[in-house]
CSV table of C-alpha atoms in Angstrom, one decimal:
chain,number,residue,atom,x,y,z
A,1,MET,CA,-13.6,10.4,-4.1
A,2,SER,CA,-9.6,11.4,-4.5
A,3,VAL,CA,-7.5,12.6,-1.9
A,4,PHE,CA,-6.5,15.6,-3.8
A,5,ALA,CA,-10.5,16.2,-4.4
A,6,PRO,CA,-11.6,19.9,-2.7
A,7,ALA,CA,-12.5,19.1,1.0
A,8,THR,CA,-16.0,19.9,1.8
A,9,PRO,CA,-16.7,22.8,4.0
A,10,PHE,CA,-18.0,20.5,6.9
A,11,ALA,CA,-14.3,18.6,6.4
A,12,ASP,CA,-12.1,22.0,6.3
A,13,PHE,CA,-13.9,22.8,9.5
A,14,ILE,CA,-12.8,19.9,11.2
A,15,TYR,CA,-9.8,19.8,9.9
A,16,ARG,CA,-9.3,23.8,10.8
A,17,HIS,CA,-10.8,23.5,14.4
A,18,PHE,CA,-9.6,19.4,15.1
A,19,ARG,CA,-7.8,20.1,18.4
A,20,SER,CA,-11.2,21.4,19.9
A,21,VAL,CA,-13.0,18.4,17.8
A,22,HIS,CA,-10.9,16.2,19.5
A,23,ALA,CA,-11.5,17.0,23.1
A,24,LEU,CA,-15.2,17.1,21.9
A,25,LYS,CA,-14.8,13.5,20.5
A,26,LEU,CA,-12.4,12.3,24.0
A,27,GLY,CA,-15.3,13.8,26.2
A,28,LEU,CA,-17.9,12.0,24.1
A,29,ALA,CA,-16.3,8.4,24.4
A,30,LEU,CA,-16.0,8.9,28.1
A,31,LEU,CA,-19.7,10.2,28.7
A,32,VAL,CA,-20.2,6.9,26.6
A,33,ALA,CA,-18.5,5.1,29.0
A,34,VAL,CA,-20.0,6.7,31.8
A,35,THR,CA,-23.4,6.4,31.3
A,36,ILE,CA,-23.1,2.7,29.9
A,37,ASN,CA,-21.6,2.4,34.2
A,38,ALA,CA,-24.2,3.9,35.1
A,39,ILE,CA,-26.7,1.4,33.7
A,40,TRP,CA,-25.3,-1.5,34.5
A,41,ALA,CA,-22.5,-1.1,36.6
A,42,PRO,CA,-20.1,-3.9,36.0
A,43,PRO,CA,-17.0,-4.3,38.5
A,44,HIS,CA,-13.9,-2.0,36.9
A,45,PHE,CA,-15.1,-0.3,35.1
A,46,ILE,CA,-12.3,2.4,35.2
A,47,TRP,CA,-10.3,0.3,32.9
A,48,SER,CA,-12.9,1.1,30.1
A,49,MET,CA,-12.4,4.6,31.0
A,50,VAL,CA,-7.9,4.1,31.0
A,51,THR,CA,-8.5,2.9,27.9
A,52,ILE,CA,-10.3,5.8,26.2
A,53,VAL,CA,-8.1,7.7,27.1
A,54,VAL,CA,-4.9,5.7,26.2
A,55,ILE,CA,-6.2,5.3,22.7
A,56,MET,CA,-8.0,8.9,21.5
A,57,MET,CA,-5.1,11.2,23.7
A,58,SER,CA,-2.4,11.0,21.4
A,59,LEU,CA,-4.4,10.0,17.9
A,60,PRO,CA,-7.2,11.9,17.0
A,61,GLN,CA,-7.0,10.6,13.2
A,62,VAL,CA,-9.6,7.9,12.4
A,63,GLY,CA,-7.2,5.2,11.0
A,64,GLY,CA,-4.8,5.9,14.5
A,65,ALA,CA,-7.6,4.8,16.2
A,66,ILE,CA,-8.4,2.2,15.0
A,67,GLU,CA,-4.8,0.8,14.9
A,68,LYS,CA,-4.1,1.4,18.3
A,69,SER,CA,-7.3,0.1,19.2
A,70,LEU,CA,-7.3,-3.4,17.2
A,71,GLN,CA,-3.9,-3.8,18.6
A,72,ARG,CA,-5.0,-2.9,22.6
A,73,ALA,CA,-7.7,-5.3,21.7
A,74,ILE,CA,-5.5,-8.2,20.5
A,75,GLY,CA,-2.5,-7.7,23.2
A,76,THR,CA,-5.6,-7.7,26.2
A,77,CYS,CA,-6.9,-10.9,24.3
A,78,LEU,CA,-3.9,-12.3,24.3
A,79,GLY,CA,-2.2,-11.4,27.4
A,80,SER,CA,-5.4,-12.4,29.7
A,81,ALA,CA,-5.7,-15.7,28.0
A,82,TYR,CA,-2.1,-17.0,29.2
A,83,GLY,CA,-2.8,-14.8,32.3
A,84,VAL,CA,-6.2,-16.7,33.4
A,85,MET,CA,-4.5,-20.4,31.9
A,86,LEU,CA,-2.0,-19.7,34.7
A,87,VAL,CA,-4.1,-18.7,37.8
A,88,ALA,CA,-6.2,-21.7,36.6
A,89,THR,CA,-3.8,-24.4,36.1
A,90,VAL,CA,-0.6,-24.1,38.1
A,91,ASP,CA,-1.3,-24.4,41.6
A,92,SER,CA,2.5,-23.1,42.9
A,93,TYR,CA,3.1,-19.5,43.6
A,94,TRP,CA,7.2,-19.5,42.2
A,95,LEU,CA,6.2,-21.8,39.1
A,96,ILE,CA,3.1,-18.8,38.5
A,97,MET,CA,5.8,-16.2,39.1
A,98,SER,CA,8.4,-17.9,36.6
A,99,LEU,CA,6.3,-18.6,33.9
A,100,LEU,CA,4.7,-14.6,34.0
A,101,ILE,CA,8.6,-13.6,34.0
A,102,LEU,CA,9.6,-15.7,31.1
A,103,ALA,CA,6.4,-14.6,28.7
A,104,VAL,CA,7.3,-10.8,29.6
A,105,SER,CA,10.6,-11.6,29.0
A,106,LEU,CA,9.8,-13.0,25.7
A,107,ILE,CA,7.7,-10.3,24.5
A,108,CYS,CA,10.1,-8.0,25.1
A,109,PHE,CA,12.3,-9.7,23.3
A,110,ILE,CA,10.4,-9.9,19.7
A,111,SER,CA,8.7,-6.7,20.0
A,112,ALA,CA,9.4,-4.6,17.3
A,113,GLY,CA,8.3,-2.7,14.3
A,114,ARG,CA,4.7,-1.8,13.9
A,115,TYR,CA,2.9,-3.9,16.5
A,116,SER,CA,5.4,-2.9,19.5
A,117,TYR,CA,2.0,-1.7,21.3
A,118,ALA,CA,0.4,-4.9,21.0
A,119,TYR,CA,3.3,-6.6,22.5
A,120,LEU,CA,3.3,-4.3,25.1
A,121,VAL,CA,-0.9,-4.2,26.2
A,122,SER,CA,0.0,-8.3,26.3
A,123,GLY,CA,2.5,-8.2,28.7
A,124,PHE,CA,1.2,-5.7,31.2
A,125,THR,CA,-1.7,-7.7,31.0
A,126,ILE,CA,-0.4,-10.8,31.8
A,127,ILE,CA,1.0,-8.5,35.1
A,128,ILE,CA,-2.8,-7.6,35.9
A,129,VAL,CA,-4.4,-10.7,35.0
A,130,VAL,CA,-2.0,-12.6,37.2
A,131,GLY,CA,-1.6,-10.6,40.1
A,132,ASP,CA,-0.4,-12.0,43.4
A,133,ALA,CA,-2.1,-15.3,42.0
A,134,ASN,CA,-4.9,-15.7,44.1
A,135,HIS,CA,-6.9,-17.9,41.7
A,136,ASP,CA,-9.4,-15.6,41.2
A,137,THR,CA,-9.8,-15.5,37.3
A,138,SER,CA,-13.7,-13.2,37.8
A,139,GLU,CA,-11.0,-10.2,38.4
A,140,ALA,CA,-9.1,-10.7,35.1
A,141,LEU,CA,-11.7,-11.1,33.0
A,142,TRP,CA,-13.9,-8.3,34.3
A,143,ARG,CA,-10.9,-6.2,33.6
A,144,THR,CA,-10.2,-7.8,30.0
A,145,ALA,CA,-13.9,-6.9,29.2
A,146,ASN,CA,-13.7,-3.3,30.2
A,147,ILE,CA,-10.8,-2.7,28.5
A,148,LEU,CA,-12.5,-4.3,25.1
A,149,SER,CA,-15.7,-2.2,25.4
A,150,GLY,CA,-13.5,1.0,25.6
A,151,CYS,CA,-11.7,-0.1,22.1
A,152,VAL,CA,-15.0,-0.6,20.9
A,153,ILE,CA,-16.0,3.1,22.5
A,154,ALA,CA,-12.8,4.8,21.0
A,155,ILE,CA,-13.3,3.1,17.3
A,156,LEU,CA,-17.4,4.0,16.9
A,157,VAL,CA,-16.5,7.5,18.6
A,158,SER,CA,-13.6,8.2,16.5
A,159,LEU,CA,-15.5,6.7,12.7
A,160,PHE,CA,-19.0,8.0,13.3
A,161,ILE,CA,-18.4,11.3,15.5
A,162,PHE,CA,-16.8,14.5,13.6
A,163,PRO,CA,-14.3,11.9,12.0
A,164,ILE,CA,-10.9,13.5,11.9
A,165,LYS,CA,-9.3,11.8,8.4
A,166,ALA,CA,-5.3,11.2,8.3
A,167,LYS,CA,-5.8,11.9,4.6
A,168,GLN,CA,-6.5,15.4,4.7
A,169,ASP,CA,-3.5,15.5,7.2
A,170,TRP,CA,-1.2,13.9,5.0
A,171,ARG,CA,-2.5,16.7,2.0
A,172,SER,CA,-2.4,19.6,4.0
A,173,GLN,CA,1.2,18.4,4.9
A,174,LEU,CA,2.0,17.9,1.7
A,175,THR,CA,1.1,20.7,0.2
A,176,HIS,CA,2.6,22.8,3.1
A,177,ALA,CA,5.8,21.0,2.0
A,178,ILE,CA,6.1,21.6,-1.6
A,179,ASP,CA,4.3,25.3,-1.0
A,180,ASN,CA,7.5,25.8,1.1
A,181,MET,CA,9.6,24.2,-1.5
A,182,ALA,CA,8.2,26.3,-4.1
A,183,GLU,CA,8.2,29.9,-2.2
A,184,VAL,CA,12.5,29.3,-1.6
A,185,LEU,CA,13.2,28.4,-4.9
A,186,ALA,CA,11.5,31.7,-6.3
A,187,GLN,CA,12.5,34.2,-3.9
A,188,HIS,CA,16.1,32.5,-4.7
A,189,LEU,CA,15.9,33.1,-8.4
A,190,LYS,CA,14.5,37.0,-7.8
A,191,ALA,CA,16.9,38.1,-5.5
A,192,PRO,CA,20.4,39.5,-6.7
A,193,ALA,CA,23.7,38.4,-7.0
A,194,ASN,CA,25.3,37.1,-3.7
A,195,HIS,CA,22.3,37.8,-2.0
A,196,ASP,CA,22.1,36.3,2.0
A,197,LEU,CA,18.5,35.5,2.5
A,198,ASP,CA,18.0,32.8,5.0
A,199,PHE,CA,15.7,30.3,3.9
A,200,ARG,CA,16.2,27.4,6.9
A,201,ALA,CA,13.2,28.5,8.3
A,202,LYS,CA,11.3,27.6,5.1
A,203,LEU,CA,13.3,24.8,5.2
A,204,GLU,CA,12.6,23.2,8.2
A,205,ALA,CA,9.3,24.1,7.9
A,206,ALA,CA,9.0,21.9,4.8
A,207,MET,CA,10.8,19.2,6.8
A,208,LYS,CA,8.7,18.7,9.7
A,209,ALA,CA,6.0,18.9,7.1
A,210,VAL,CA,7.7,15.6,5.1
A,211,LEU,CA,8.5,13.9,9.2
A,212,THR,CA,4.4,14.3,9.8
A,213,GLN,CA,3.5,13.4,6.7
A,214,LYS,CA,5.5,9.9,7.6
A,215,LYS,CA,4.1,9.8,10.9
A,216,LEU,CA,0.8,9.4,9.4
A,217,PHE,CA,1.2,6.4,6.8
A,218,PHE,CA,-0.4,3.9,9.3
A,219,SER,CA,-3.1,5.9,9.9
A,220,LEU,CA,-4.1,6.2,5.7
A,221,GLU,CA,-3.2,2.4,5.5
A,222,TRP,CA,-6.8,2.0,7.7
A,223,GLU,CA,-8.5,4.9,5.9
A,224,SER,CA,-7.9,4.6,2.4
A,225,LYS,CA,-7.7,1.1,0.4
A,226,THR,CA,-6.1,2.8,-2.2
A,227,LEU,CA,-2.9,4.5,-0.3
A,228,LYS,CA,-2.8,1.3,1.4
A,229,LYS,CA,-1.8,-0.4,-2.1
A,230,HIS,CA,0.3,2.5,-2.8
A,231,LYS,CA,2.1,2.4,0.8
A,232,VAL,CA,5.4,1.9,-0.9
A,233,LEU,CA,4.8,4.8,-2.9
A,234,LEU,CA,3.7,7.2,0.0
A,235,SER,CA,7.4,6.4,1.3
A,236,GLN,CA,9.3,7.0,-1.8
A,237,LEU,CA,7.5,10.3,-2.5
A,238,ALA,CA,8.4,11.4,1.1
A,239,ASN,CA,12.3,11.1,0.5
A,240,LYS,CA,12.1,12.7,-2.7
A,241,GLN,CA,10.5,15.6,-0.9
A,242,VAL,CA,13.6,15.6,0.9
A,243,ARG,CA,15.7,15.4,-2.1
A,244,LEU,CA,14.4,18.1,-3.5
A,245,ILE,CA,14.6,20.0,0.2
A,246,THR,CA,18.3,19.0,-0.1
A,247,LEU,CA,18.9,20.3,-3.5
A,248,LEU,CA,17.3,23.9,-2.7
A,249,GLU,CA,19.3,23.9,0.7
A,250,LEU,CA,22.4,24.3,-1.9
A,251,LEU,CA,21.1,26.9,-4.1
A,252,PRO,CA,21.8,29.9,-1.4
A,253,LEU,CA,25.6,28.7,-0.8
A,254,THR,CA,26.3,29.8,-4.8
A,255,ARG,CA,28.0,32.4,-5.5
A,256,TRP,CA,29.2,34.1,-8.3
A,257,GLN,CA,31.2,37.3,-9.9
A,258,GLU,CA,29.4,40.3,-11.1
A,259,GLU,CA,30.7,39.3,-14.7
A,260,ASP,CA,28.8,36.3,-14.9
A,261,LYS,CA,25.8,37.9,-14.0
A,262,ASP,CA,23.8,37.6,-17.5
A,263,ALA,CA,25.2,34.4,-17.3
A,264,TYR,CA,23.3,33.4,-14.1
A,265,LEU,CA,20.3,35.8,-15.2
A,266,GLN,CA,19.6,33.5,-18.3
A,267,ILE,CA,20.0,30.2,-16.3
A,268,ASN,CA,17.7,31.6,-13.6
A,269,ALA,CA,15.0,32.5,-16.1
A,270,VAL,CA,15.1,28.5,-16.9
A,271,ALA,CA,14.5,27.3,-13.4
A,272,SER,CA,12.1,30.0,-12.9
A,273,GLU,CA,9.6,27.3,-14.7
A,274,LEU,CA,10.4,24.7,-12.3
A,275,ALA,CA,8.9,27.9,-9.2
A,276,PHE,CA,6.1,28.0,-11.2
A,277,TYR,CA,5.3,24.1,-11.8
A,278,LEU,CA,6.0,23.5,-8.0
A,279,GLN,CA,3.6,26.1,-7.3
A,280,GLN,CA,1.1,24.5,-9.7
A,281,LEU,CA,1.6,20.8,-7.9
A,282,ALA,CA,1.0,22.6,-4.4
A,283,GLU,CA,-2.3,24.2,-5.8
A,284,PHE,CA,-3.7,20.4,-6.8
A,285,VAL,CA,-2.7,18.9,-3.9
A,286,ALA,CA,-4.6,21.7,-1.8
A,287,GLY,CA,-7.6,21.3,-4.2
A,288,LYS,CA,-7.6,24.3,-5.9
A,289,ALA,CA,-6.9,22.8,-9.5
A,290,GLN,CA,-9.3,20.7,-10.9
A,291,GLN,CA,-7.0,18.7,-12.7
A,292,LEU,CA,-3.3,18.1,-12.1
A,293,PRO,CA,-1.2,20.2,-13.9
A,294,THR,CA,1.3,19.2,-16.9
A,295,LEU,CA,4.3,18.8,-17.9
A,296,PRO,CA,6.3,19.3,-20.7
A,297,GLU,CA,7.8,16.4,-22.6
A,298,CYS,CA,11.1,15.2,-21.2
A,299,LEU,CA,11.2,18.0,-19.1
A,300,GLU,CA,14.9,17.4,-17.8
A,301,GLN,CA,15.6,16.8,-21.5
A,302,GLU,CA,14.8,20.3,-22.7
A,303,LEU,CA,16.2,21.9,-19.5
A,304,GLN,CA,19.6,20.6,-19.7
A,305,HIS,CA,19.4,21.4,-23.4
A,306,ARG,CA,18.7,24.8,-22.9
A,307,LEU,CA,21.3,25.3,-19.9
A,308,GLN,CA,24.0,23.8,-21.9
A,309,LEU,CA,23.1,26.8,-24.9
A,310,SER,CA,22.9,29.5,-22.2
A,311,LEU,CA,26.5,28.0,-21.0
A,312,ALA,CA,27.8,28.2,-24.3
A,313,SER,CA,26.5,31.3,-25.2
A,314,ALA,CA,27.7,33.7,-21.7
A,315,THR,CA,31.1,31.7,-20.7
A,316,ILE,CA,33.8,32.4,-22.5
A,317,VAL,CA,36.0,29.2,-22.3
A,318,ALA,CA,39.5,30.2,-20.4
A,319,SER,CA,42.7,28.8,-22.7
A,320,LYS,CA,44.9,26.1,-20.9
A,321,THR,CA,47.3,29.3,-19.7
A,322,ASP,CA,44.7,31.1,-18.0
A,323,LEU,CA,43.4,28.2,-16.2
A,324,ASP,CA,47.5,27.8,-14.6
A,325,ALA,CA,47.4,31.2,-13.5
A,326,ALA,CA,44.2,31.3,-12.0
A,327,ALA,CA,45.2,28.1,-10.2
A,328,THR,CA,47.9,29.7,-9.1
A,329,ASP,CA,47.1,32.8,-8.1
A,330,GLY,CA,44.2,30.5,-5.7
A,331,GLU,CA,41.4,31.9,-8.4
A,332,VAL,CA,38.0,29.3,-9.1
A,333,PRO,CA,37.4,29.3,-12.5
A,334,GLN,CA,33.7,30.9,-13.1
A,335,GLY,CA,33.4,28.4,-16.2
A,336,PHE,CA,33.2,25.4,-13.5
A,337,ALA,CA,31.4,27.7,-10.9
A,338,LEU,CA,28.6,27.8,-13.9
A,339,THR,CA,28.5,24.7,-15.1
A,340,GLY,CA,27.8,23.3,-11.0
A,341,TYR,CA,24.9,25.6,-11.1
A,342,SER,CA,23.4,24.9,-13.8
A,343,TRP,CA,23.7,21.0,-12.9
A,344,LEU,CA,22.2,22.2,-9.5
A,345,ILE,CA,18.7,23.5,-11.4
A,346,TYR,CA,18.7,20.5,-13.6
A,347,GLN,CA,18.9,18.3,-10.6
A,348,LEU,CA,16.4,20.2,-9.2
A,349,ALA,CA,14.1,20.0,-12.4
A,350,ILE,CA,14.2,16.0,-11.9
A,351,ALA,CA,13.6,16.5,-8.8
A,352,VAL,CA,10.4,17.8,-9.5
A,353,GLU,CA,9.5,15.4,-12.2
A,354,ALA,CA,9.8,13.0,-9.9
A,355,LEU,CA,7.3,14.4,-7.3
A,356,TYR,CA,4.9,15.0,-10.4
A,357,GLU,CA,4.8,11.3,-11.3
A,358,ASP,CA,4.1,9.7,-7.5
A,359,ILE,CA,1.3,12.1,-7.5
A,360,ALA,CA,-0.1,11.6,-11.2
A,361,ILE,CA,0.2,8.0,-10.0
A,362,ILE,CA,-1.8,8.5,-6.7
A,363,GLU,CA,-4.8,10.4,-8.5
A,364,ILE,CA,-4.8,7.9,-11.0
A,365,ALA,CA,-5.6,5.3,-9.0
A,366,TYR,CA,-8.3,7.1,-7.3
A,367,ASN,CA,-9.7,7.7,-10.7
A,368,LYS,CA,-9.3,3.4,-11.1
A,369,GLN,CA,-8.2,4.1,-14.5
A,370,PRO,CA,-6.0,1.2,-16.0
A,371,ALA,CA,-2.4,0.5,-15.1
A,372,SER,CA,-1.9,1.3,-19.2
A,373,GLN,CA,-2.9,4.8,-18.4
A,374,ILE,CA,-0.7,5.8,-15.6
A,375,THR,CA,2.2,7.7,-16.7
A,376,SER,CA,4.1,10.6,-15.5
A,377,GLY,CA,2.1,13.0,-16.2
A,378,LYS,CA,3.4,15.0,-19.1
A,379,ALA,CA,1.8,16.6,-21.7
A,380,ASP,CA,1.7,14.1,-24.5
């Protein structure tokens, strides 16, 4: 099923109440651990509960919990193996501590990137296992076993008990960003000349939504094979949203004289189509439309041609004498301002088309259509 397909009522309920659901899941995972302790009473049982809280507290999504659990499990196993080897084979206290410090320092040096949490866990596991170098490996092994059991419990509860999917959160954030951008563009085009409307709140909300999308990338890879294959495309999609937001930030800064109003109205009539296309795209991403809306063939070339026509019909070309006089008086020729504004609308058209192209590729990939059919999502 496509990531843009309408959400089921159950999935929609979970997402709308994800904070309560997440708290409930954490409580259930701890209850499972407590029940295991009540039945078998393994030594150092508390490490199982600590692991569950560390993994699940800040990562409600299934993909995030799986990734963090695996990193913690791998780091625990590696750190425990090294620590047990030290206390089992080395008799000198200072030699054990020297090798411990060397290992932790090396881990600190190489710790970076996506798997930095695994390195962190490996480092402090070595310290926990070695302890005061009393050569009692049973305590270290029990701690390791409890940490691994906590990882398993966290994964199982995240997967099978009211799963909170990163895919739905990502789609919601993408919808929120596009919807805010469409609203900013529509409000600007409907406003009078030289308006003083403040769009910063909506554009900041759109930017926050883009940043949230980026934070979900790792979780998306664990939840969807399709999105994992297109992880570069997800990053490009986020960057294109940032570019569109930047262009929209320039719109309220444009100013013109009353005599140029007719020219701007013609340009805005062209730009209003872009707001309509953005709104349609937001509805599709939100699951309100079953099919991806199509754009006119060669949208940006068509808009460029129409913008040039509107400028030619509305702008009077000043003579060289007039331009020199305007420059002497410190005035800015309005023809340049109009041309710059039309260029801004043209760039918006290119950015909107780029969003359509990336979303179309993701939708086609979910439908498992041949690569030859992957187009920009425009009408034939």
